[in-house]
Amino acid sequence: MALDNLVIEKIVNKLNSELLNSYVGEIIKISQNDYSFPLHALESETKKRTNLIISMDNKNPLITSTDETLYKVNDNTPFFNVLKKIKGTKLTKIEKLKGERIITLTFMKDNRGDALVIDDEVGYKLIVELFGNHPNLVMISMKTNLIVNIYKEKGDFLSENFIGKNTPYVYCDERKLFYDCETLEECQTYLSNKTFEYLSNYVNSSNKSLKEVQDEIFNSKVLYIIKNSIQPYHFGIETAIPIEIDDLFKYFNANQKQVAESLKEEKLKKELVRLNKTIHKKIKNLQEDLEKAKKNIIFKDYGILLLNNQELYKPNMEQITLENQTIKLDPSLSAVENASAYFKKYHKAKQALIILTELIAKTEDEVSYLDNKLLNFDKATPRDLMELKEELVLTGYLKSTKKNTKGKKSKKPNTNIKVYKPHQLDTDFGTILFGMNDLQNESLTFKIANKEDIFVHIKDYPGAHILIRRVDYNKNRKNILELAGKIALFLSNVSSGEIQYCQITKVKKRNVKLGLVTLREYQTFFTKLDDKDLLYFKKAIK
């Protein structure tokens, strides 16, 4: 529900009294549609920093301020990259269009600030349109008075009402202010339907004049929550709950951290899905090329047949049948030359078999690696996902966000990585340790493990490294192995399967990808998950 004009007016009045002449810090995106402009005053070192919030949420478009700790959401869109140019400018003016849900913020370049404005730009205006279902944010160059950035273009390009880049912004007409209205009917055009309903009921039931009520609303410095809507006054409603303007953002975004983390997770998962599709397509193409190369091995026989049957060759022949084999020919070549061409094709196919076999083996490792990332994703904690992203940068699948760091795939992962803490499950049978990403797997198997520990893994399937500490192992051998095996199945989203286990000393690292190992000797057993197991692991493994 879009905020009422009176609510926006009160917010703008507060912003004007507190934020003018502040300098803009590093602008961040804090949700899918919300942006934060950190503000501070150079003249007052003791003044607490605050954040100007602009929300383009369709249901609840908003402008406000907050001192809440905010969590960043990564964004590399053209709109956001241009918006960041406002960093270092000075907020010099905040104006609300008379009678409309349109606010104009003026940001000026100031030599005392750390302005990053380029091309001799003197500053920008941000026009915030807080219309329900179609809010907008328009950035105007004060040098050209043209739009340089816009959250969402509006209208047909050929129409007179089109709003887009490199066009002038045209304000709509002003309207009569609420405080200038002399009758309830006049107020109706300025207020939302719900606010007008509350106002009408209050005027009619309180025996107060409209002017008295207007004065009460004008002098009220707080807003009110009435039936899940933000109102400019309590209107005599006993259930109305006062809310400070600084608390508005928190009211609409109670779980901002959770939302930010969720968006990061969603972006990471999309990238993983993309990488996974790409690698599966790659191995499919390699396997098709391998099958083609295998078929082309017959070119050796074609060459031998042509050499052994030269007397049957006639000039300009396009094909010849020898020993039930139909062989295509190049009519411009002799029998010997055609044979030589087939021998070359044979040697090329033979070389391709060697190269493709090696490439497929390496790509299968990548397929297993990325499949494992997706398997672990939904069960991972925020810490696991943070480490997973670090791992994907380390292995070259994602680019580093740090400057001067190239995200190239390394042929041999860095083995001198720091120790990443694995997860631990204490049971009646002993302690089980397991990794939720390959940084944890590497640390667990090659840095944390003791030589007495037992290594457990699902056979022929991507999955977590699992260690059994030899606490009560001899006494509860069957039970602890069974439990560790079921954890392996659970983490790999498999209902049943063969589990392999061995002494940790029998595990050998494969320097192709993080987390890939070879077991020199091992034993196996079969196990499966039931509903009771699933319920237990969902609660126990966090």
Coordinates of C-alpha atoms in Angstrom, one line a residue:
M1 CA 0.0 0.0 0.0
A2 CA 1.5 3.3 -1.1
L3 CA 2.1 5.9 1.6
D4 CA -0.4 8.7 1.9
N5 CA 0.7 12.2 0.8
L6 CA 0.5 13.5 4.4
V7 CA 2.8 10.6 5.6
I8 CA 5.3 11.4 2.9
E9 CA 5.1 15.1 3.8
K10 CA 6.0 14.4 7.4
I11 CA 8.9 12.2 6.3
V12 CA 10.3 14.9 4.0
N13 CA 10.0 17.5 6.8
K14 CA 12.1 15.3 9.1
L15 CA 14.7 14.5 6.4
N16 CA 15.0 18.2 5.7
S17 CA 15.6 19.0 9.3
E18 CA 18.3 16.3 9.8
L19 CA 20.0 15.4 6.6
L20 CA 20.7 18.5 4.7
N21 CA 24.4 19.4 4.0
S22 CA 25.4 15.8 4.6
Y23 CA 27.9 14.0 2.4
V24 CA 27.1 10.7 0.6
G25 CA 29.2 7.7 1.3
E26 CA 29.4 4.3 -0.5
I27 CA 25.9 3.7 -1.9
I28 CA 24.8 0.1 -1.5
K29 CA 21.9 -2.0 -2.6
I30 CA 20.2 -3.7 0.4
S31 CA 17.4 -5.8 -1.2
Q32 CA 15.9 -6.5 -4.6
N33 CA 14.4 -2.9 -4.8
D34 CA 16.0 -0.9 -2.0
Y35 CA 19.0 1.4 -1.9
S36 CA 20.9 3.0 0.9
F37 CA 22.8 6.3 0.8
P38 CA 25.0 6.5 3.9
L39 CA 25.2 10.2 5.0
H40 CA 27.6 12.0 7.3
A41 CA 28.4 15.6 8.1
L42 CA 32.1 16.7 7.8
E43 CA 31.4 19.8 10.0
S44 CA 30.2 17.6 12.9
E45 CA 32.5 14.7 13.7
T46 CA 30.3 13.7 16.6
K47 CA 27.1 13.5 14.5
K48 CA 26.0 9.9 14.1
R49 CA 26.0 8.6 10.6
T50 CA 22.6 7.7 9.1
N51 CA 21.3 6.1 6.0
L52 CA 18.9 7.6 3.5
I53 CA 16.7 4.8 2.3
I54 CA 14.9 4.8 -1.1
S55 CA 12.7 1.8 -1.8
M56 CA 11.2 1.0 -5.2
D57 CA 9.1 -1.8 -3.8
N58 CA 5.8 -1.9 -5.7
K59 CA 3.6 -2.5 -2.7
N60 CA 5.4 -0.1 -0.3
P61 CA 7.5 2.5 -2.1
L62 CA 9.3 4.5 0.5
I63 CA 11.8 7.2 1.3
T64 CA 13.1 7.5 4.9
S65 CA 16.2 7.3 7.1
T66 CA 17.5 4.8 9.5
D67 CA 20.4 4.2 11.8
E68 CA 20.0 0.4 11.5
T69 CA 22.9 -1.8 10.5
L70 CA 22.3 -2.7 6.9
Y71 CA 23.6 -5.7 4.9
K72 CA 24.8 -5.3 1.3
V73 CA 23.4 -7.1 -1.7
N74 CA 25.7 -7.4 -4.7
D75 CA 24.5 -5.6 -7.8
N76 CA 26.3 -4.9 -11.1
T77 CA 23.5 -3.6 -13.1
P78 CA 24.0 -0.5 -15.3
F79 CA 21.4 1.4 -13.3
F80 CA 23.2 0.8 -10.0
N81 CA 26.7 1.5 -11.4
V82 CA 25.5 5.0 -12.6
L83 CA 23.7 5.6 -9.3
K84 CA 27.0 5.2 -7.5
K85 CA 28.3 8.3 -9.1
I86 CA 26.5 10.3 -6.4
K87 CA 29.1 9.1 -3.9
G88 CA 31.0 12.0 -2.4
T89 CA 28.4 14.7 -3.3
K90 CA 26.6 16.9 -0.8
L91 CA 22.8 16.6 -0.2
T92 CA 21.7 20.2 -0.4
K93 CA 18.0 20.2 -0.9
I94 CA 15.0 17.9 -0.4
E95 CA 11.7 19.1 -1.9
K96 CA 8.3 17.5 -2.2
L97 CA 6.1 18.4 -5.2
K98 CA 3.0 20.3 -3.8
G99 CA 0.2 17.8 -3.4
E100 CA 2.1 14.9 -5.1
R101 CA 4.1 11.8 -4.1
I102 CA 7.2 13.1 -5.8
I103 CA 10.4 14.1 -4.0
T104 CA 13.4 15.8 -5.5
L105 CA 16.8 15.3 -3.9
T106 CA 19.6 17.6 -5.0
F107 CA 23.2 16.4 -4.7
M108 CA 26.0 18.9 -5.4
K109 CA 29.7 18.4 -6.0
D110 CA 31.6 20.0 -3.1
N111 CA 35.4 20.4 -3.0
R112 CA 35.4 19.5 0.7
G113 CA 33.8 16.2 0.0
D114 CA 35.3 13.1 -1.6
A115 CA 33.3 13.6 -4.7
L116 CA 33.6 11.1 -7.5
V117 CA 31.6 13.1 -10.0
I118 CA 33.2 13.0 -13.4
D119 CA 33.2 15.0 -16.7
D120 CA 33.1 18.4 -14.8
E121 CA 29.6 17.4 -13.5
V122 CA 28.3 19.9 -11.0
G123 CA 25.8 17.5 -9.4
Y124 CA 22.7 15.4 -9.8
K125 CA 19.0 15.5 -8.9
L126 CA 17.3 12.3 -7.8
I127 CA 13.5 12.4 -8.4
V128 CA 11.7 9.8 -6.3
E129 CA 8.2 8.9 -7.5
L130 CA 6.4 7.0 -4.7
F131 CA 3.4 5.9 -6.7
G132 CA 1.9 2.5 -5.7
N133 CA 2.5 -0.3 -8.2
H134 CA 4.8 1.8 -10.4
P135 CA 7.4 3.7 -8.3
N136 CA 10.4 5.2 -10.1
L137 CA 13.8 6.7 -9.4
V138 CA 15.1 9.2 -12.0
M139 CA 18.6 10.6 -12.0
I140 CA 19.1 14.0 -13.7
S141 CA 22.4 15.7 -14.7
M142 CA 22.4 19.3 -13.4
K143 CA 24.9 20.0 -16.2
T144 CA 22.5 19.0 -19.0
N145 CA 19.1 18.9 -17.2
L146 CA 18.6 15.5 -19.0
I147 CA 17.9 12.1 -17.5
V148 CA 21.2 10.1 -17.2
N149 CA 19.7 7.1 -15.3
I150 CA 16.3 5.7 -14.6
Y151 CA 15.0 2.8 -12.6
K152 CA 12.3 2.0 -15.1
E153 CA 11.6 3.8 -18.4
K154 CA 7.9 4.8 -18.7
G155 CA 5.6 5.1 -21.7
D156 CA 6.1 4.4 -25.4
F157 CA 9.3 5.8 -27.0
L158 CA 7.3 7.6 -29.6
S159 CA 4.8 9.2 -27.2
E160 CA 5.0 12.6 -25.7
N161 CA 4.9 11.2 -22.2
F162 CA 7.9 9.0 -22.6
I163 CA 10.4 9.1 -19.7
G164 CA 13.8 7.7 -20.6
K165 CA 17.5 8.4 -20.8
N166 CA 18.7 11.6 -22.5
T167 CA 15.2 13.2 -22.2
P168 CA 14.1 16.1 -20.0
Y169 CA 12.0 15.2 -16.9
V170 CA 8.6 16.9 -16.8
Y171 CA 6.9 17.3 -13.5
C172 CA 3.2 16.7 -13.2
D173 CA 1.0 19.6 -12.1
E174 CA 0.9 20.7 -8.4
R175 CA -2.2 20.2 -6.4
K176 CA -3.8 22.0 -3.5
L177 CA -2.3 21.2 -0.1
F178 CA -4.2 19.4 2.6
Y179 CA -3.8 22.2 5.1
D180 CA -5.3 24.7 2.6
C181 CA -8.5 22.6 2.2
E182 CA -11.6 24.2 3.7
T183 CA -14.0 21.2 3.3
L184 CA -13.7 17.5 3.6
E185 CA -14.6 17.2 -0.1
E186 CA -11.5 19.2 -1.0
C187 CA -9.3 17.0 1.2
Q188 CA -10.5 13.8 -0.6
T189 CA -8.4 14.6 -3.8
Y190 CA -5.3 14.9 -1.7
L191 CA -5.6 11.9 0.6
S192 CA -5.7 8.2 0.0
N193 CA -9.1 6.5 0.3
K194 CA -8.2 4.9 3.7
T195 CA -6.8 8.1 5.2
F196 CA -9.7 10.1 4.0
E197 CA -12.1 7.6 5.6
Y198 CA -10.3 7.9 9.0
L199 CA -10.3 11.7 8.7
S200 CA -14.0 11.9 7.9
N201 CA -14.9 9.6 10.8
Y202 CA -12.7 11.5 13.2
V203 CA -14.0 15.0 12.2
N204 CA -17.6 13.8 12.5
S205 CA -17.2 11.9 15.8
S206 CA -14.9 14.3 17.7
N207 CA -17.1 17.5 17.3
K208 CA -13.9 19.2 16.1
S209 CA -13.7 21.5 13.1
L210 CA -11.6 20.5 10.1
K211 CA -9.2 23.3 10.9
E212 CA -8.7 22.0 14.4
V213 CA -8.0 18.5 13.1
Q214 CA -5.6 19.9 10.4
D215 CA -3.7 21.7 13.2
E216 CA -3.5 18.5 15.3
I217 CA -2.1 16.5 12.3
F218 CA 0.3 19.3 11.4
N219 CA 1.7 19.4 15.0
S220 CA 2.0 15.6 15.3
K221 CA 5.6 14.5 14.8
V222 CA 5.0 10.8 14.8
L223 CA 3.2 8.4 12.5
Y224 CA 0.8 5.7 13.4
I225 CA 0.1 2.1 12.4
I226 CA -3.6 1.5 11.9
K227 CA -4.6 -1.9 10.7
N228 CA -1.2 -2.6 9.0
S229 CA -1.2 0.8 7.3
I230 CA 1.0 3.8 8.0
Q231 CA -1.2 6.9 8.8
P232 CA -0.2 10.5 9.5
Y233 CA -2.3 10.7 12.7
H234 CA -4.2 8.4 15.2
F235 CA -7.6 9.8 14.2
G236 CA -8.9 9.0 17.7
I237 CA -8.5 5.2 17.1
E238 CA -7.5 3.5 20.3
T239 CA -5.7 0.6 18.5
A240 CA -3.4 3.1 16.6
I241 CA 0.2 2.4 17.4
P242 CA 2.7 5.3 17.2
I243 CA 5.8 4.7 15.1
E244 CA 8.9 7.0 14.6
I245 CA 9.9 7.8 11.1
D246 CA 13.3 6.3 11.8
D247 CA 11.6 3.0 12.4
L248 CA 9.7 2.9 9.1
F249 CA 12.3 0.9 7.2
K250 CA 12.6 -1.6 10.0
Y251 CA 8.8 -2.0 10.0
F252 CA 8.7 -2.8 6.3
N253 CA 12.0 -4.8 6.4
A254 CA 12.1 -6.6 9.7
N255 CA 14.4 -9.3 8.3
Q256 CA 16.7 -7.2 6.1
K257 CA 19.7 -9.3 6.9
Q258 CA 17.9 -12.5 6.1
V259 CA 16.6 -11.0 2.8
A260 CA 20.1 -9.8 1.8
E261 CA 21.5 -13.2 2.6
S262 CA 18.7 -14.9 0.7
L263 CA 19.4 -12.8 -2.4
K264 CA 23.1 -13.6 -2.2
E265 CA 22.3 -17.3 -1.9
E266 CA 19.9 -17.1 -4.8
K267 CA 22.5 -15.4 -7.0
L268 CA 25.1 -18.0 -6.0
K269 CA 22.8 -20.9 -6.8
K270 CA 21.9 -19.4 -10.2
E271 CA 25.6 -19.2 -11.0
L272 CA 26.1 -22.8 -9.8
V273 CA 23.3 -24.0 -12.0
R274 CA 24.7 -22.1 -15.0
L275 CA 28.2 -23.6 -14.4
N276 CA 26.7 -27.1 -14.0
K277 CA 24.7 -26.8 -17.2
T278 CA 27.8 -25.6 -19.1
I279 CA 30.0 -28.5 -17.8
H280 CA 27.4 -31.1 -18.6
K281 CA 27.0 -29.7 -22.1
K282 CA 30.8 -29.7 -22.5
I283 CA 31.1 -33.4 -21.6
K284 CA 28.3 -34.3 -23.9
N285 CA 30.0 -32.6 -26.8
L286 CA 33.3 -34.3 -25.9
Q287 CA 31.7 -37.7 -25.8
E288 CA 30.1 -37.1 -29.1
D289 CA 33.4 -36.1 -30.6
L290 CA 35.0 -39.2 -29.0
E291 CA 32.4 -41.5 -30.7
K292 CA 33.0 -39.7 -34.0
A293 CA 36.8 -40.2 -33.6
K294 CA 36.2 -43.9 -32.8
K295 CA 34.2 -44.3 -36.1
N296 CA 37.0 -42.5 -38.0
I297 CA 39.6 -45.2 -37.0
I298 CA 38.2 -47.2 -40.0
F299 CA 39.9 -44.7 -42.3
K300 CA 43.1 -46.8 -41.8
D301 CA 41.4 -49.7 -43.4
Y302 CA 40.1 -47.5 -46.3
G303 CA 43.7 -46.4 -47.0
I304 CA 45.0 -50.0 -47.0
L305 CA 42.2 -51.2 -49.3
L306 CA 42.9 -48.4 -51.8
L307 CA 46.6 -49.2 -51.9
N308 CA 46.0 -52.9 -52.3
N309 CA 43.4 -52.4 -55.1
Q310 CA 44.9 -49.6 -57.1
E311 CA 44.2 -51.5 -60.4
L312 CA 40.5 -51.2 -59.7
Y313 CA 40.7 -47.4 -59.4
K314 CA 39.6 -45.3 -62.4
P315 CA 40.2 -41.6 -62.9
N316 CA 37.5 -39.2 -61.7
M317 CA 35.8 -41.9 -59.6
E318 CA 33.7 -40.4 -56.7
Q319 CA 33.4 -43.7 -54.8
I320 CA 34.6 -47.3 -54.9
T321 CA 33.4 -50.5 -53.2
L322 CA 36.1 -52.8 -51.9
E323 CA 35.5 -55.9 -49.7
N324 CA 31.9 -54.7 -49.1
Q325 CA 33.1 -51.2 -48.0
T326 CA 31.9 -48.2 -50.0
I327 CA 34.7 -45.7 -49.9
K328 CA 34.2 -42.0 -50.9
L329 CA 36.9 -40.6 -53.2
D330 CA 38.1 -37.2 -54.2
P331 CA 37.9 -37.4 -58.0
S332 CA 40.7 -34.9 -58.4
L333 CA 43.2 -37.3 -56.6
S334 CA 44.8 -40.6 -57.6
A335 CA 44.3 -43.8 -55.7
V336 CA 47.5 -43.3 -53.8
E337 CA 46.7 -39.7 -53.0
N338 CA 43.2 -40.7 -51.8
A339 CA 44.8 -43.5 -49.6
S340 CA 47.2 -40.9 -48.2
A341 CA 44.3 -38.6 -47.4
Y342 CA 42.6 -41.4 -45.5
F343 CA 45.8 -42.2 -43.5
K344 CA 46.0 -38.6 -42.5
K345 CA 42.4 -38.7 -41.3
Y346 CA 43.1 -41.9 -39.4
H347 CA 46.1 -40.4 -37.6
K348 CA 44.1 -37.3 -36.7
A349 CA 41.3 -39.5 -35.3
K350 CA 43.9 -41.6 -33.4
Q351 CA 45.4 -38.5 -31.9
A352 CA 41.9 -37.1 -31.1
L353 CA 41.1 -40.4 -29.2
I354 CA 44.1 -39.8 -26.9
I355 CA 43.3 -36.1 -26.3
L356 CA 39.5 -36.5 -25.9
T357 CA 39.9 -39.4 -23.5
E358 CA 42.1 -37.2 -21.3
L359 CA 39.8 -34.2 -21.6
I360 CA 36.7 -36.4 -20.7
A361 CA 38.5 -37.7 -17.6
K362 CA 39.3 -34.2 -16.5
T363 CA 35.8 -32.9 -17.4
E364 CA 34.2 -35.8 -15.5
D365 CA 36.1 -34.6 -12.4
E366 CA 34.6 -31.1 -13.0
V367 CA 31.1 -32.6 -13.4
S368 CA 31.5 -34.5 -10.2
Y369 CA 32.8 -31.4 -8.5
L370 CA 30.0 -29.1 -9.6
D371 CA 27.3 -31.7 -9.0
N372 CA 28.6 -32.0 -5.5
K373 CA 28.3 -28.2 -5.0
L374 CA 24.6 -28.2 -6.0
L375 CA 24.0 -31.2 -3.7
N376 CA 25.4 -29.4 -0.7
F377 CA 23.8 -26.1 -1.4
D378 CA 20.3 -26.4 0.2
K379 CA 21.7 -28.0 3.4
A380 CA 24.5 -25.4 3.8
T381 CA 24.6 -22.8 6.5
P382 CA 25.4 -19.1 5.7
R383 CA 29.0 -19.8 6.8
D384 CA 29.1 -22.8 4.4
L385 CA 27.9 -20.7 1.5
M386 CA 30.3 -17.9 2.2
E387 CA 33.1 -20.5 2.1
L388 CA 31.6 -22.1 -1.0
K389 CA 31.9 -18.8 -2.8
E390 CA 35.5 -18.4 -1.6
E391 CA 36.1 -21.9 -2.9
L392 CA 34.7 -21.2 -6.3
V393 CA 36.9 -18.1 -6.6
L394 CA 39.9 -20.1 -5.5
T395 CA 39.2 -22.8 -8.1
G396 CA 38.5 -20.2 -10.8
Y397 CA 34.8 -20.7 -11.4
L398 CA 33.9 -17.3 -10.1
K399 CA 35.7 -14.0 -10.5
S400 CA 37.1 -12.4 -7.3
T401 CA 35.4 -9.2 -6.3
K402 CA 38.8 -8.0 -5.0
K403 CA 40.7 -5.6 -7.3
N404 CA 43.7 -6.9 -9.2
T405 CA 42.8 -10.5 -8.5
K406 CA 42.1 -12.6 -11.5
G407 CA 39.7 -15.5 -11.2
K408 CA 41.5 -17.9 -13.5
K409 CA 41.0 -21.6 -13.1
S410 CA 44.1 -23.1 -11.5
K411 CA 45.3 -26.4 -12.7
K412 CA 46.5 -27.3 -9.3
P413 CA 44.5 -25.9 -6.4
N414 CA 46.4 -24.2 -3.6
T415 CA 47.1 -26.8 -1.0
N416 CA 48.4 -24.3 1.5
I417 CA 44.9 -23.1 2.3
K418 CA 43.8 -22.1 5.8
V419 CA 41.9 -24.6 8.0
Y420 CA 38.2 -24.4 7.5
K421 CA 36.1 -25.7 10.4
P422 CA 34.0 -28.8 9.4
H423 CA 30.6 -29.7 11.0
Q424 CA 30.4 -32.1 14.0
L425 CA 27.8 -34.5 15.2
D426 CA 28.1 -36.0 18.6
T427 CA 26.2 -39.3 19.0
D428 CA 25.9 -42.0 21.6
F429 CA 28.3 -44.1 19.4
G430 CA 31.0 -41.5 18.9
T431 CA 31.8 -38.3 17.1
I432 CA 31.3 -37.8 13.4
L433 CA 32.9 -34.9 11.5
F434 CA 31.9 -33.9 7.9
G435 CA 32.4 -31.1 5.4
M436 CA 29.7 -29.1 3.7
N437 CA 32.0 -27.7 1.0
D438 CA 35.4 -28.8 -0.4
L439 CA 37.4 -26.3 1.6
Q440 CA 36.0 -28.0 4.7
N441 CA 36.5 -31.4 3.1
E442 CA 40.2 -30.6 2.4
S443 CA 40.8 -29.3 5.9
L444 CA 39.0 -32.2 7.5
T445 CA 40.8 -35.0 5.6
F446 CA 44.3 -33.6 5.2
K447 CA 44.7 -31.1 8.1
I448 CA 42.4 -32.1 10.9
A449 CA 42.2 -35.9 10.7
N450 CA 44.2 -38.2 13.0
K451 CA 45.8 -41.3 11.6
E452 CA 43.3 -43.4 13.7
D453 CA 40.3 -41.8 12.1
I454 CA 38.0 -43.7 9.7
F455 CA 37.2 -42.1 6.3
V456 CA 33.6 -42.6 5.0
H457 CA 32.2 -41.6 1.6
I458 CA 29.3 -42.6 -0.7
K459 CA 30.7 -44.9 -3.5
D460 CA 30.9 -43.6 -7.0
Y461 CA 28.9 -40.4 -6.2
P462 CA 29.8 -36.8 -5.3
G463 CA 29.5 -36.2 -1.6
A464 CA 30.9 -35.0 1.7
H465 CA 34.1 -36.2 3.4
I466 CA 33.1 -37.9 6.6
L467 CA 35.4 -38.9 9.5
I468 CA 34.7 -41.2 12.4
R469 CA 36.7 -40.4 15.5
R470 CA 37.8 -43.6 17.2
V471 CA 35.7 -42.7 20.2
D472 CA 33.9 -45.9 21.1
Y473 CA 34.6 -47.1 17.6
N474 CA 35.6 -50.7 18.5
K475 CA 32.6 -51.0 20.8
N476 CA 30.0 -49.5 18.4
R477 CA 31.7 -50.3 15.1
K478 CA 28.5 -51.3 13.2
N479 CA 26.3 -48.6 14.6
I480 CA 28.8 -45.7 14.0
L481 CA 29.6 -46.9 10.5
E482 CA 25.9 -47.2 9.7
L483 CA 25.2 -43.7 11.0
A484 CA 28.1 -42.2 9.1
G485 CA 27.0 -43.9 5.9
K486 CA 23.5 -42.5 6.3
I487 CA 24.9 -39.1 6.8
A488 CA 26.7 -39.5 3.5
L489 CA 23.5 -40.5 1.8
F490 CA 21.6 -37.6 3.3
L491 CA 24.1 -35.0 2.3
S492 CA 24.1 -36.3 -1.3
N493 CA 20.3 -36.5 -1.5
V494 CA 20.4 -40.2 -2.1
S495 CA 17.9 -42.6 -0.4
S496 CA 20.2 -45.7 -0.6
G497 CA 23.6 -46.7 -1.8
E498 CA 26.9 -48.4 -1.3
I499 CA 29.2 -46.8 1.3
Q500 CA 33.0 -47.1 1.3
Y501 CA 35.2 -46.7 4.3
C502 CA 38.9 -47.1 5.2
Q503 CA 41.6 -45.8 7.5
I504 CA 42.4 -42.2 6.8
T505 CA 46.0 -43.2 5.9
K506 CA 44.6 -45.0 2.8
V507 CA 43.1 -41.8 1.4
K508 CA 45.2 -40.1 -1.3
K509 CA 44.6 -36.5 -2.6
R510 CA 44.0 -36.0 -6.3
N511 CA 45.5 -32.7 -7.3
V512 CA 42.9 -32.0 -10.0
K513 CA 40.1 -30.4 -7.9
L514 CA 39.6 -29.6 -4.3
G515 CA 37.9 -32.5 -2.4
L516 CA 38.7 -35.2 -5.0
V517 CA 40.4 -38.2 -3.4
T518 CA 41.4 -41.8 -4.2
L519 CA 41.1 -44.7 -1.7
R520 CA 44.0 -47.1 -2.1
E521 CA 42.1 -49.8 -0.1
Y522 CA 38.6 -49.8 1.3
Q523 CA 35.6 -51.9 2.4
T524 CA 32.0 -51.3 1.5
F525 CA 28.5 -51.9 2.9
F526 CA 25.0 -51.1 1.7
T527 CA 22.6 -48.9 3.6
K528 CA 19.4 -46.8 3.1
L529 CA 17.5 -43.9 4.7
D530 CA 14.1 -44.1 6.2
D531 CA 11.7 -41.4 7.3
K532 CA 13.0 -41.5 10.8
D533 CA 16.6 -41.0 9.6
L534 CA 15.5 -38.0 7.5
L535 CA 13.7 -36.3 10.4
Y536 CA 16.7 -36.9 12.7
F537 CA 19.3 -35.5 10.2
K538 CA 17.2 -32.4 9.3
K539 CA 17.2 -31.5 13.0
A540 CA 20.7 -32.6 13.9
I541 CA 22.6 -31.3 10.9
K542 CA 22.7 -27.5 10.8

